[in-house]
Coordinates of C-alpha atoms and ligand atoms in Angstrom, one line a residue:
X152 CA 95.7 -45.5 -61.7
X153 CA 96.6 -42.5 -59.4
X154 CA 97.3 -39.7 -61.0
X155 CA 98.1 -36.5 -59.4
X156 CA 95.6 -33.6 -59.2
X157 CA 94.1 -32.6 -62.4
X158 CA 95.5 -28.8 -63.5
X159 CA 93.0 -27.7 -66.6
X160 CA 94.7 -25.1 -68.2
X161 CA 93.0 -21.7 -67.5
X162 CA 90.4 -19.6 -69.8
X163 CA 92.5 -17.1 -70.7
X164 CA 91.3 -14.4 -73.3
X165 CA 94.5 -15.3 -75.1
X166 CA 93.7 -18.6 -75.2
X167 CA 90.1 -18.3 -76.7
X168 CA 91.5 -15.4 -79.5
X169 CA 94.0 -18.8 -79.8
X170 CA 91.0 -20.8 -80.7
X171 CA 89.3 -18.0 -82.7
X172 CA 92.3 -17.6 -84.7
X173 CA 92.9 -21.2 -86.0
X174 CA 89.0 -21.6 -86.7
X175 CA 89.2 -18.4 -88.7
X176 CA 92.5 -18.9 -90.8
X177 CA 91.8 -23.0 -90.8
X178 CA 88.5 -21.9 -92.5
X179 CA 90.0 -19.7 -95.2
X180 CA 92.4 -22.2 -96.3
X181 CA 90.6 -24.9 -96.7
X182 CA 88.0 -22.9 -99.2
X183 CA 90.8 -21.5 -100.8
X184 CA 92.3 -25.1 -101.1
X185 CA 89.0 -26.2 -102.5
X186 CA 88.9 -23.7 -105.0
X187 CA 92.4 -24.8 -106.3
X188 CA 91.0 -28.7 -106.1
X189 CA 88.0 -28.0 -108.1
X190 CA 90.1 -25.9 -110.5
X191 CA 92.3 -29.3 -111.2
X192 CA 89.1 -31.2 -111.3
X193 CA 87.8 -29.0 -114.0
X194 CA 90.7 -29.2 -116.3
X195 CA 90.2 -33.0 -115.9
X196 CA 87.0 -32.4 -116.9
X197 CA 87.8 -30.3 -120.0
X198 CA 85.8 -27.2 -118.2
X199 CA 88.9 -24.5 -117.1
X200 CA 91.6 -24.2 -119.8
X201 CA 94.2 -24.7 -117.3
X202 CA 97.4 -24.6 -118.9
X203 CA 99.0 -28.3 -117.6
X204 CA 102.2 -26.7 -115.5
X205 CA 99.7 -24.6 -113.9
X206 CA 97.8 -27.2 -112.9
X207 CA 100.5 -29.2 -110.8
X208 CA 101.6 -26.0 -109.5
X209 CA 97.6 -26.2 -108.0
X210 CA 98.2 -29.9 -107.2
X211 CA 101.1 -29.0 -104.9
X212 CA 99.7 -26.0 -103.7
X213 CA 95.8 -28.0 -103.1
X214 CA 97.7 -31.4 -101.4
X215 CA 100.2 -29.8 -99.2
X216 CA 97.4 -26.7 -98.4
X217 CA 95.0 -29.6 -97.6
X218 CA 97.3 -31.8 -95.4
X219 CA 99.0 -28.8 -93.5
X220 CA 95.3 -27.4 -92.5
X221 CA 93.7 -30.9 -91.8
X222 CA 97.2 -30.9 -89.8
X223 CA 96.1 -27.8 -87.8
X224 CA 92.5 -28.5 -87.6
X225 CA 93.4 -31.7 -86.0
X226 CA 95.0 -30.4 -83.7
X227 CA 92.9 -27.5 -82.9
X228 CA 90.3 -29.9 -81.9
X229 CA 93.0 -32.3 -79.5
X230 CA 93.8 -29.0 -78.0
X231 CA 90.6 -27.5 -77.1
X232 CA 89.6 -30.8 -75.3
X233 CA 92.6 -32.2 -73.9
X234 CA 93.3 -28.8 -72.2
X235 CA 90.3 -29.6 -70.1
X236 CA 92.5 -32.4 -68.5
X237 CA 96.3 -31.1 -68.7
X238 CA 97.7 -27.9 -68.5
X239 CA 98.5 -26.9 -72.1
X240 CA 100.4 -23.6 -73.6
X241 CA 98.4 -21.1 -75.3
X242 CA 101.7 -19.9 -76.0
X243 CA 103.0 -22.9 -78.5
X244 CA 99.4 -23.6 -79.4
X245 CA 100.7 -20.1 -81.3
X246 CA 103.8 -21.0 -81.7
X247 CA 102.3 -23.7 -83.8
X248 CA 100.3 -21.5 -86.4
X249 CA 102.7 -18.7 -86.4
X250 CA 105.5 -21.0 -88.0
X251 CA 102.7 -22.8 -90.0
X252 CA 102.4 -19.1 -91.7
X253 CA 105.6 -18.5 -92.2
X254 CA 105.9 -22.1 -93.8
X255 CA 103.5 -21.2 -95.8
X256 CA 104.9 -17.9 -97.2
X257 CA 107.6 -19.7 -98.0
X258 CA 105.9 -22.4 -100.2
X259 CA 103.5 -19.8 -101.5
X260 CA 107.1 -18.3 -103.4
X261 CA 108.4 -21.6 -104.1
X262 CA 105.0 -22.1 -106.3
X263 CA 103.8 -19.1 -107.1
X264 CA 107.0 -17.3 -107.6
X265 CA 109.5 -20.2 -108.4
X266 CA 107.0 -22.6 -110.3
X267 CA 107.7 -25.6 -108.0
X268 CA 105.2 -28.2 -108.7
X269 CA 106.9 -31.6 -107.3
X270 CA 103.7 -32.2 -105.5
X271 CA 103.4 -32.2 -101.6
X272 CA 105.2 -35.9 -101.3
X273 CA 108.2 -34.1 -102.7
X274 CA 109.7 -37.8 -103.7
X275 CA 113.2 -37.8 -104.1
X276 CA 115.1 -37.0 -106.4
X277 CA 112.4 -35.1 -108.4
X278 CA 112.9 -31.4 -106.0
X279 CA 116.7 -31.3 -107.6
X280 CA 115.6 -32.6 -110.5
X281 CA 112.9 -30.7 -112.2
X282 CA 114.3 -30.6 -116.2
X283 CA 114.1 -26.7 -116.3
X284 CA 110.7 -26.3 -114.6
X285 CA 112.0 -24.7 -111.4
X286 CA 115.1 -23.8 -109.5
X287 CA 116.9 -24.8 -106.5
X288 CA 115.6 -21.7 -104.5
X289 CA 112.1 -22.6 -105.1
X290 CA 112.2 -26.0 -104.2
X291 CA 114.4 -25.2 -101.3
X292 CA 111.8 -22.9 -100.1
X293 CA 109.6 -25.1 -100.8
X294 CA 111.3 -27.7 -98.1
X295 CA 112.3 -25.1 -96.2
X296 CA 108.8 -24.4 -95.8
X297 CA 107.7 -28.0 -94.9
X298 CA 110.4 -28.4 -92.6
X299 CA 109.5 -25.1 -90.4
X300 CA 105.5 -26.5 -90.2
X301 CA 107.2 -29.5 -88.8
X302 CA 109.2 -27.8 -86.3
X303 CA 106.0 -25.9 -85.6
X304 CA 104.2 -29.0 -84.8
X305 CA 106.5 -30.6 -82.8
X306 CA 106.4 -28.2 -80.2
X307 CA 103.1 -28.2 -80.1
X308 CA 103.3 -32.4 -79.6
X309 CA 106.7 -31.9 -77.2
X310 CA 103.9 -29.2 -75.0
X311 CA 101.0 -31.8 -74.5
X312 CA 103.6 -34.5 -74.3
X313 CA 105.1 -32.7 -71.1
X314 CA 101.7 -31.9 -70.0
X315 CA 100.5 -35.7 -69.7
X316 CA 103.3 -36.7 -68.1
X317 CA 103.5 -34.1 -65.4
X318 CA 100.1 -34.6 -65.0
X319 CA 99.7 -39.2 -65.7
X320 CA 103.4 -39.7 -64.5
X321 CA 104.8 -41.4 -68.1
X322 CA 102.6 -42.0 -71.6
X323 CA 102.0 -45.7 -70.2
X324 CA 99.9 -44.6 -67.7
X325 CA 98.0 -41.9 -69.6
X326 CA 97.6 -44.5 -73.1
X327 CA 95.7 -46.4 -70.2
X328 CA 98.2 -49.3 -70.7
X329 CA 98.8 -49.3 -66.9
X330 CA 95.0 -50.6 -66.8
X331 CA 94.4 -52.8 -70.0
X332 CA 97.4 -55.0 -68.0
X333 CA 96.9 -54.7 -64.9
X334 CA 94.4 -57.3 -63.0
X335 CA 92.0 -54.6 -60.9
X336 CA 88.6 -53.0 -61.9
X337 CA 89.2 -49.9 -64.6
X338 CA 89.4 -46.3 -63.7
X339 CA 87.1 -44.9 -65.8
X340 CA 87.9 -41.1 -64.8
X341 CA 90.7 -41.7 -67.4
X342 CA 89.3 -39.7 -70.4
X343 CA 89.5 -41.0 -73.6
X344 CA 90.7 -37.5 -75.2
X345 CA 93.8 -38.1 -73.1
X346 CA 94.2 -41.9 -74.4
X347 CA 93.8 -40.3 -77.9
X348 CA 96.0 -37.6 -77.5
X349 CA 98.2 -39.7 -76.8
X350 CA 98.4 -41.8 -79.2
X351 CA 99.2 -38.8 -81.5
X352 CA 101.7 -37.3 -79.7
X353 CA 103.7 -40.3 -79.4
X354 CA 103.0 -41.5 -83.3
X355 CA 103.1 -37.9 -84.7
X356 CA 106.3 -37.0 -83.0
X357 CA 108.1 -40.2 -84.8
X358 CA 106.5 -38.9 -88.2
X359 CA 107.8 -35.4 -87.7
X360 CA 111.0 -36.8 -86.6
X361 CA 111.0 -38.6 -90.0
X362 CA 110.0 -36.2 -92.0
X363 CA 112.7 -33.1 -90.6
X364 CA 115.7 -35.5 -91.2
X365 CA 114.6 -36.3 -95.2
X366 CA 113.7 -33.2 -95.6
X367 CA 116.9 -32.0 -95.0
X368 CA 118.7 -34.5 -96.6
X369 CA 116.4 -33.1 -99.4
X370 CA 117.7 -29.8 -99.2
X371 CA 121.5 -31.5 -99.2
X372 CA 120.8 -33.2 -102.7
X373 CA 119.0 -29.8 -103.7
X374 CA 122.0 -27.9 -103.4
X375 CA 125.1 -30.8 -103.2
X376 CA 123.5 -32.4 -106.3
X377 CA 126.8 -34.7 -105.8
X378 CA 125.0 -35.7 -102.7
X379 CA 123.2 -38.4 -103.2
X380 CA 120.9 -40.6 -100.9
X381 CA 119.7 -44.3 -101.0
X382 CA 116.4 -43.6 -103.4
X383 CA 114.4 -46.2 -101.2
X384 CA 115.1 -45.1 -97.9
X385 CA 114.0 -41.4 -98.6
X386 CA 110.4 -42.9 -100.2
X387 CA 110.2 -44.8 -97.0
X388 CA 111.1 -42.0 -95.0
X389 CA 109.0 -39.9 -96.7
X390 CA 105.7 -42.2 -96.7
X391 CA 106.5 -42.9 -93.1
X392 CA 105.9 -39.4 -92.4
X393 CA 103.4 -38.2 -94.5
X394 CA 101.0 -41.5 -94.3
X395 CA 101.4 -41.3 -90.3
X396 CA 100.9 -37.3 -90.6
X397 CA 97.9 -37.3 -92.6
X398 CA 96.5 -40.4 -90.5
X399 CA 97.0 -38.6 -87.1
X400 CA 94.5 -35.5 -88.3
X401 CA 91.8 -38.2 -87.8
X402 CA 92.8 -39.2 -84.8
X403 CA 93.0 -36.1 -82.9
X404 CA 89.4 -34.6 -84.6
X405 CA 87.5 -38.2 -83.9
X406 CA 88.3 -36.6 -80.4
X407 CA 85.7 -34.2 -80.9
X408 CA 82.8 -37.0 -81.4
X409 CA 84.2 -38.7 -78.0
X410 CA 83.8 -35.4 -75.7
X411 CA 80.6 -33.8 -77.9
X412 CA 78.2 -36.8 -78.4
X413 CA 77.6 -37.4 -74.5
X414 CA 76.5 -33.8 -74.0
X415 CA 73.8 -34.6 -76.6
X416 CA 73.1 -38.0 -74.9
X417 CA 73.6 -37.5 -71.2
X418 CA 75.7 -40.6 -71.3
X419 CA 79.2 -40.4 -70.5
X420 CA 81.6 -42.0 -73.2
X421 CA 83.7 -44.0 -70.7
X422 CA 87.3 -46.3 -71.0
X423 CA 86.6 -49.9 -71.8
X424 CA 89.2 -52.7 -71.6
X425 CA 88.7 -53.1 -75.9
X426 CA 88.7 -49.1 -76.0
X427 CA 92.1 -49.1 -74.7
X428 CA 93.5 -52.3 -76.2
X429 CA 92.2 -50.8 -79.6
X430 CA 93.7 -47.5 -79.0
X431 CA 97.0 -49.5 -77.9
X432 CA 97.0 -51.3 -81.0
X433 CA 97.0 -48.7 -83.7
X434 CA 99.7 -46.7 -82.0
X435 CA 101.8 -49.6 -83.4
X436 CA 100.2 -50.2 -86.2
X437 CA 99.7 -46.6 -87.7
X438 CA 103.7 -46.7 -87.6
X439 CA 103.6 -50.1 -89.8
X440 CA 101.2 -49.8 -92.2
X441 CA 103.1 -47.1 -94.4
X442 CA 104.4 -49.6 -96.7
X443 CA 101.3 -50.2 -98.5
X444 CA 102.3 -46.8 -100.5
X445 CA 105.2 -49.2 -102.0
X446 CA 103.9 -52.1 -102.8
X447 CA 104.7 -51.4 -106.2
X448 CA 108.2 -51.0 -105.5
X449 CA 109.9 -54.8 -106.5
X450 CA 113.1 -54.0 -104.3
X451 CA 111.5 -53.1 -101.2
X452 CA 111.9 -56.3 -98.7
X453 CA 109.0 -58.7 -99.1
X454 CA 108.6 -59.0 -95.8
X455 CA 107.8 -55.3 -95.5
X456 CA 105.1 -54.8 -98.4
X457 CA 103.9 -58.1 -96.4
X458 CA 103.9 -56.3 -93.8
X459 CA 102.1 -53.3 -95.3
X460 CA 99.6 -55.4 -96.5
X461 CA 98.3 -57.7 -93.2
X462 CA 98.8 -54.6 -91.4
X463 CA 96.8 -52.4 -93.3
X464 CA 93.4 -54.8 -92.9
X465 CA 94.0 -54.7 -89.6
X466 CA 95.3 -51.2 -88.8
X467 CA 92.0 -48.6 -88.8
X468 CA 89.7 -51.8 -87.4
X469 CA 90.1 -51.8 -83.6
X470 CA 89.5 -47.8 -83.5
X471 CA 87.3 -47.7 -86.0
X472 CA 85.2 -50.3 -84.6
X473 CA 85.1 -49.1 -80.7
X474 CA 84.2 -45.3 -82.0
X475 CA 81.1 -46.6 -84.5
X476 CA 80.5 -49.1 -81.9
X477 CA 80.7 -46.3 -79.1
X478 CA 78.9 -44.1 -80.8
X479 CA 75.8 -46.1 -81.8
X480 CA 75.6 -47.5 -78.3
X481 CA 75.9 -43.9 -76.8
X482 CA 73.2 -42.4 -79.3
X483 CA 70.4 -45.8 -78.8
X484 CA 67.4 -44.7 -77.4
X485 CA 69.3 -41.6 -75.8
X486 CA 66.2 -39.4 -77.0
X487 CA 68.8 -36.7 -78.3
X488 CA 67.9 -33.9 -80.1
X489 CA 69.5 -33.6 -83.8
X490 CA 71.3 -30.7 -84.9
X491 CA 73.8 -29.5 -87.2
X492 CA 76.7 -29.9 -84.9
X493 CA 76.0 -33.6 -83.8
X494 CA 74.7 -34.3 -88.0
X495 CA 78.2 -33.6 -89.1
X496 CA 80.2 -35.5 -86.1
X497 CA 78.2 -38.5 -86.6
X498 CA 78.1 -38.2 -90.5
X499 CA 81.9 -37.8 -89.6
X500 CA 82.2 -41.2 -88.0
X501 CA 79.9 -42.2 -91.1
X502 CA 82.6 -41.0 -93.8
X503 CA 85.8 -42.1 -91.4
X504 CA 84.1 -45.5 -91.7
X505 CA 83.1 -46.3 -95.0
X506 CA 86.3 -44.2 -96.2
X507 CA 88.6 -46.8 -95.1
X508 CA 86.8 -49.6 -97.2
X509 CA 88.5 -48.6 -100.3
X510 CA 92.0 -48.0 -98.5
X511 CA 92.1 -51.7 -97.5
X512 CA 90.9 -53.0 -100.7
X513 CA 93.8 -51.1 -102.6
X514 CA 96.5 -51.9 -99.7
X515 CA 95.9 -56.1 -101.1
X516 CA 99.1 -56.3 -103.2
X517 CA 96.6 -58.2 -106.5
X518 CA 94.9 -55.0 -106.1
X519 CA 97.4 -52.6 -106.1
X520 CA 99.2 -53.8 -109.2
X521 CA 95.7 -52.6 -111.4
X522 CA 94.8 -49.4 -108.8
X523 CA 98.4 -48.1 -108.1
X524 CA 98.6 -44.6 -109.1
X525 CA 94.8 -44.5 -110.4
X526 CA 92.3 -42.5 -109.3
X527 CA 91.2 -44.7 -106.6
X528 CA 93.9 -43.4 -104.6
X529 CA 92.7 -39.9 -104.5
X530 CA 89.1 -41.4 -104.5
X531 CA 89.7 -43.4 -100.6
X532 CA 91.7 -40.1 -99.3
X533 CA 89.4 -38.1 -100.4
X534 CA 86.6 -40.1 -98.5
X535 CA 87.7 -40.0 -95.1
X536 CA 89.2 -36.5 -95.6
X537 CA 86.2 -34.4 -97.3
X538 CA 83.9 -36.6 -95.5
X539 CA 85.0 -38.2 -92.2
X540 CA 87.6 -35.8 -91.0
X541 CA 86.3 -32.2 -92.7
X542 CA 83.1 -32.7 -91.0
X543 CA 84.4 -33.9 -87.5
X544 CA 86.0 -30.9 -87.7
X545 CA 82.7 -28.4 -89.0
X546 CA 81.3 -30.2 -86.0
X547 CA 83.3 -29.0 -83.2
X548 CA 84.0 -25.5 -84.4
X549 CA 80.1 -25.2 -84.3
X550 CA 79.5 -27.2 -81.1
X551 CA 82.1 -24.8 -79.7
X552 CA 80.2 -21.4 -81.0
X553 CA 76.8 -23.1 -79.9
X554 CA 76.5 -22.7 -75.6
X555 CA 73.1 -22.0 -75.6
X556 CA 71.7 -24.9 -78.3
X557 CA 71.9 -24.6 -82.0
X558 CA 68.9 -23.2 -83.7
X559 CA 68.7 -25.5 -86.6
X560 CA 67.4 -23.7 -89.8
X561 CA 66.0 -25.5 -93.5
X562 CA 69.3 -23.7 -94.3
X563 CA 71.5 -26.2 -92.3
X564 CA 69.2 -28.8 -93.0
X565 CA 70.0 -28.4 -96.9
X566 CA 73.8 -27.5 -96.5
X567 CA 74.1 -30.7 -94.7
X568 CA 72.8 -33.3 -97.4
X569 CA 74.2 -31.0 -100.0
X570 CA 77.4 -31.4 -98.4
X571 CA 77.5 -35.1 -97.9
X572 CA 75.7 -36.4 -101.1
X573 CA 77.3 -34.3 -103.5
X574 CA 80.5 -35.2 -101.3
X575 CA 79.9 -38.6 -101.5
X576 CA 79.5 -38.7 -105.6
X577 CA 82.7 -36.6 -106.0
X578 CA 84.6 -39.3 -104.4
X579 CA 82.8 -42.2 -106.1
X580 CA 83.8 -40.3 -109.4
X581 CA 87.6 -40.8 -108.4
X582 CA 87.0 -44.2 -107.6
X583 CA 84.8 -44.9 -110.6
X584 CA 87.9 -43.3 -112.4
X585 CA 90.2 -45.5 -110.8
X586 CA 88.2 -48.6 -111.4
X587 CA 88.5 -47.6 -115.2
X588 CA 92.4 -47.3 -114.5
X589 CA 92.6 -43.4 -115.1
X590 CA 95.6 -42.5 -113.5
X591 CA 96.0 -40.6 -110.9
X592 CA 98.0 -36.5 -110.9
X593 CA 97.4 -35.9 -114.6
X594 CA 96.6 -32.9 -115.8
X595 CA 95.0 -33.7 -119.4
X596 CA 92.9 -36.4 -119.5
X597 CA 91.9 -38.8 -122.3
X598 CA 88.8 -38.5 -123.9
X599 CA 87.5 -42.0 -122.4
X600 CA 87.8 -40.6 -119.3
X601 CA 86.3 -37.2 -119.4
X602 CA 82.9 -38.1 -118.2
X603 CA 83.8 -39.0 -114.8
X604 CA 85.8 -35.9 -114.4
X605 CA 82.8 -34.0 -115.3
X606 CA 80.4 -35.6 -113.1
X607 CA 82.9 -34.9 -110.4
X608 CA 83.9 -31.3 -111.1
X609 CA 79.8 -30.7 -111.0
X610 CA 79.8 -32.5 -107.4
X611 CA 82.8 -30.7 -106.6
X612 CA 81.3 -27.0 -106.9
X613 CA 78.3 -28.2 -104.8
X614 CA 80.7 -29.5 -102.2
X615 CA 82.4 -25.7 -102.8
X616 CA 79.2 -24.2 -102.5
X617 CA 78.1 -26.2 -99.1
X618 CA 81.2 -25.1 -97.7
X619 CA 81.5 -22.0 -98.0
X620 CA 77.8 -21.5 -96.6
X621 CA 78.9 -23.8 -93.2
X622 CA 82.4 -22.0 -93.4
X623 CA 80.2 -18.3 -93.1
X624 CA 77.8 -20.0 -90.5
X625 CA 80.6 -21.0 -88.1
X626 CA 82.6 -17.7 -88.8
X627 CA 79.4 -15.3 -88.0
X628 CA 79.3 -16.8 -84.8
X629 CA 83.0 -17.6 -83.8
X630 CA 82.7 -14.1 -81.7
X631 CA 80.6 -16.4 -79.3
X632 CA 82.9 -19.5 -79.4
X633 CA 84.1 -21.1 -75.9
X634 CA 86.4 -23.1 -74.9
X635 CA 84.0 -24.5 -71.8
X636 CA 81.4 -25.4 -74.0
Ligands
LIG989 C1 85.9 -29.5 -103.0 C2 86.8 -30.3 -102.5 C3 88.0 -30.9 -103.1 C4 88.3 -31.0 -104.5 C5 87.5 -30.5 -105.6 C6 89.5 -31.7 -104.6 C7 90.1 -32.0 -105.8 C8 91.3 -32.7 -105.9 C9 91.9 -33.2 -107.1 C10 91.3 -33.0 -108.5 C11 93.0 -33.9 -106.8 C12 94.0 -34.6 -107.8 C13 93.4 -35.9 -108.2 C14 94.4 -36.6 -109.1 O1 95.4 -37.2 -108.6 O2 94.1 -36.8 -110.3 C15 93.2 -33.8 -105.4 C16 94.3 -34.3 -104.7 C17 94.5 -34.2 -103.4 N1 93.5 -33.7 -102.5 FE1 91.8 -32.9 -102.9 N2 90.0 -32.0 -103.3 C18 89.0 -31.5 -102.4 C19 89.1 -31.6 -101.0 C20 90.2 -32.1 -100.3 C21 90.3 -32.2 -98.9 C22 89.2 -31.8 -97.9 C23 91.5 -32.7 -98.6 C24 92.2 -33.0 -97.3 C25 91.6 -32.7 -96.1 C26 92.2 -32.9 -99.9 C27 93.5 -33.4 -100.0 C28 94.1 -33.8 -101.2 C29 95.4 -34.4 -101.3 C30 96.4 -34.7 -100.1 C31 95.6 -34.6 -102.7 C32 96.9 -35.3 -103.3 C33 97.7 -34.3 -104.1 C34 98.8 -35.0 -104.8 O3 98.5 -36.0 -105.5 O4 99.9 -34.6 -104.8 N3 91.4 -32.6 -100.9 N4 92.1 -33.1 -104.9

């Protein structure tokens, strides 16, 4: 491999308020988005009298909140490292989050104002068909809003994507694919935050791509009700972009673990023929596995829920496996010192992991005709989310405010198990639920299943309370943050 001469992007103070910025509003929203989550769980759980329109208007606001922010997280953390190889724009880096905001404004009025509450997926036809509930204004804005995130995105993804190829010649070369098939010794100066990145930019770009053309065909049947579309091709277009979308968060934070765990070890986390034969492999696969979401849907082509199926054992495996794998072998008799920064990547790696155990399970078509739609849904996302993403994430923002070593208090100690065990029962209460069958997105629950939605809701204000005390630990020190670190 020759590339050209590396160009870093420079250390601008723009660049670091960039950083600030995102770690400041990506903290707020995702407390504010747990405080709507824990609000549904409660009225599952009999605890808030939340009347039930309310609630789905907090279902929408919590899902697409959550995946928008995990969105921008995400990327926060591909950013911060892969500028250290290619020269990235602080300004579309902004340009990102400053449409994100306005999105949001607008789907803040489409539920708040407008009472939209056709949850994040926005599955057709329900946005022009809401019985009364809302009008066309608020779930246009609603789309509206989506669609300008997305636009916001792909710049950001259309930046690095010009950056590795001024800088790797073409997205061959810099996925390492150049190497994996060619017959000479590797180049291990090839860092695997560029292999990752670009993954994402090539799979994330398709999704967005995806996602901008239903969505407007969306806002065409909103307002042409005469309109109509193909009802199977926008739920394929739609899972196609929201299952790669919300797939591609982990992908860019697990970034963070590859560049932060060998500054604890002292071992560099090098390219490895499987490394880049795994990373090759789920940039096709993350694009076929969407059709496990429709298994349940008889006149989708067998051959694609086949598809969906075989695909999605195999799909998270290669990664998965080199990063554990990677990571164990990087941290084995390193001598490393623990602390919270290097607990919550690791524990991240932990959660990413055992998170996907329960995906597979319910992407075998036997299983999915008992869990579709139950609570084990919410139960496997919320797994690798809450706990293998989220604390990827916690991880980076407080390696990048630590320069100088992180004084570990009893404080962090006890947010940190807090965190992760009362983490890991709220999700085993959504997949207890959905081993019970309690479906999934309902606002009033049955009696029978009450219990687990209490036990949960308890969980879930510990999980509240944990992260608000690591969301004030990284924001009292974000003054110091770097983006050298
Ligand atoms: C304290 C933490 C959290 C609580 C209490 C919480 C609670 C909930 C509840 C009760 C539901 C609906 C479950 C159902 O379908 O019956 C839900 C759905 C969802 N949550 Fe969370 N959640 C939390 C954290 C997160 C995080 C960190 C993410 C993503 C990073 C996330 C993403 C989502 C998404 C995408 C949905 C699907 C919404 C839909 O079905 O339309 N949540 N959450």
């Amino acid at each position: 491999m020759s590339a050209t001469a590396a160009t870093p992007s420079p250390d601008t103070p723009a660049a670091k308020l960039a950083f600030q910025l995102y770690a400041a509003i990506g903290i707020a929203v995702y407390l504010l988005m747990m405080i709507a989550g824990v609000l549904f769980r409660a009225a599952q759980a009999n605890y808030a009298p939340v009347p039930a329109n309310f609630t789905y208007e907090l279902m929408t606001l919590h899902g697409a909140g959550m995946v928008g922010v995990s969105g921008l997280a995400g990327a926060a953390v591909m950013w911060y490292f892969l500028r250290r190889h290619v020269a990235l724009s602080t300004g579309m880096f902004l340009s990102m989050l400053g449409l994100s905001l306005v999105g949001v404004v607008m789907i803040l009025a489409a539920i708040g104002l407008g009472r939209f509450a056709g949850a994040w997926t926005f599955l057709y036809p329900l946005p022009a068909k809401s019985m009364g509930v809302w009008g066309p204004h608020a779930a246009a804005a609603f789309v509206g809003g989506l669609l300008l995130i997305g636009v916001g995105f792909l710049l950001f993804y259309l930046d690095c994507a010009l950056a590795l190829l001024r800088r790797y010649g073409s997205l061959w070369r810099a996925l390492g694919l150049d190497q994996l098939f060619g017959s000479g010794p590797l180049d291990t100066s090839l860092p695997p935050a560029v292999v990752a990145s670009t993954m994402v930019v090539i799979v994330n770009t398709l999704s967005i791509l995806a996602g901008a053309v239903v969505l407007v065909m969306t806002l065409v049947n909103i307002y042409l009700p005469e309109v109509t579309f193909d009802a199977l091709l926008m739920k394929n277009l739609i899972y196609f972009f929201g299952h790669v979308f919300i797939n591609a968060t982990i992908y860019m934070a697990v970034i963070g673990a590859y560049e932060i765990v060998p500054r604890y070890t002292g071992r560099p986390w090098l390219i490895s023929r499987p490394f880049l034969a795994s990373w090759a492999a789920v940039t096709l696969m993350v694009l076929a596995v969407y059709p496990h979401h429709l298994l349940m849907d008889f006149v989708l082509p067998k051959w694609m829920a086949t598809t969906g199926q075989v695909v999605s054992y195999l799909s998270g495996i290669p990664v998965l496996l080199v990063t554990a794998l990677g990571a164990l072998a990087n941290i084995h008799r390193s001598g490393l010192k623990w602390d919270l920064p290097l607990r919550l990547l690791v524990f991240g790696l932990f959660g990413w992991a055992a998170g996907v155990v329960p995906a597979i399970i319910d992407g075998v078509i036997r299983v999915n005709l008992v869990m579709h739609n139950t609570q084990w849904v919410p139960g496997h996302f919320h797994f690798y989310l809450l706990l293998g993403l989220l604390p990827l994430v916690l991880g980076t923002l407080f390696y990048a405010c630590t320069r100088s070593g992180w004084a570990e208090t009893a404080l962090d100690r006890a947010t940190f198990w807090i965190y992760g065990a009362a983490g890991a029962i709220f999700c085993a209460m959504f997949l207890a639920g959905g081993w019970q069958s309690v479906p999934r997105r309902f606002a009033v629950h049955d009696d029978a299943w009450v219990g687990v939605a209490q036990i949960g809701t308890l969980a879930a204000v510990l999980v509240l309370v944990a992260a608000v005390v690591l969301g004030v630990r990284v924001l009292s020190r974000l003054s110091r943050a770097s983006l050298s670190a």
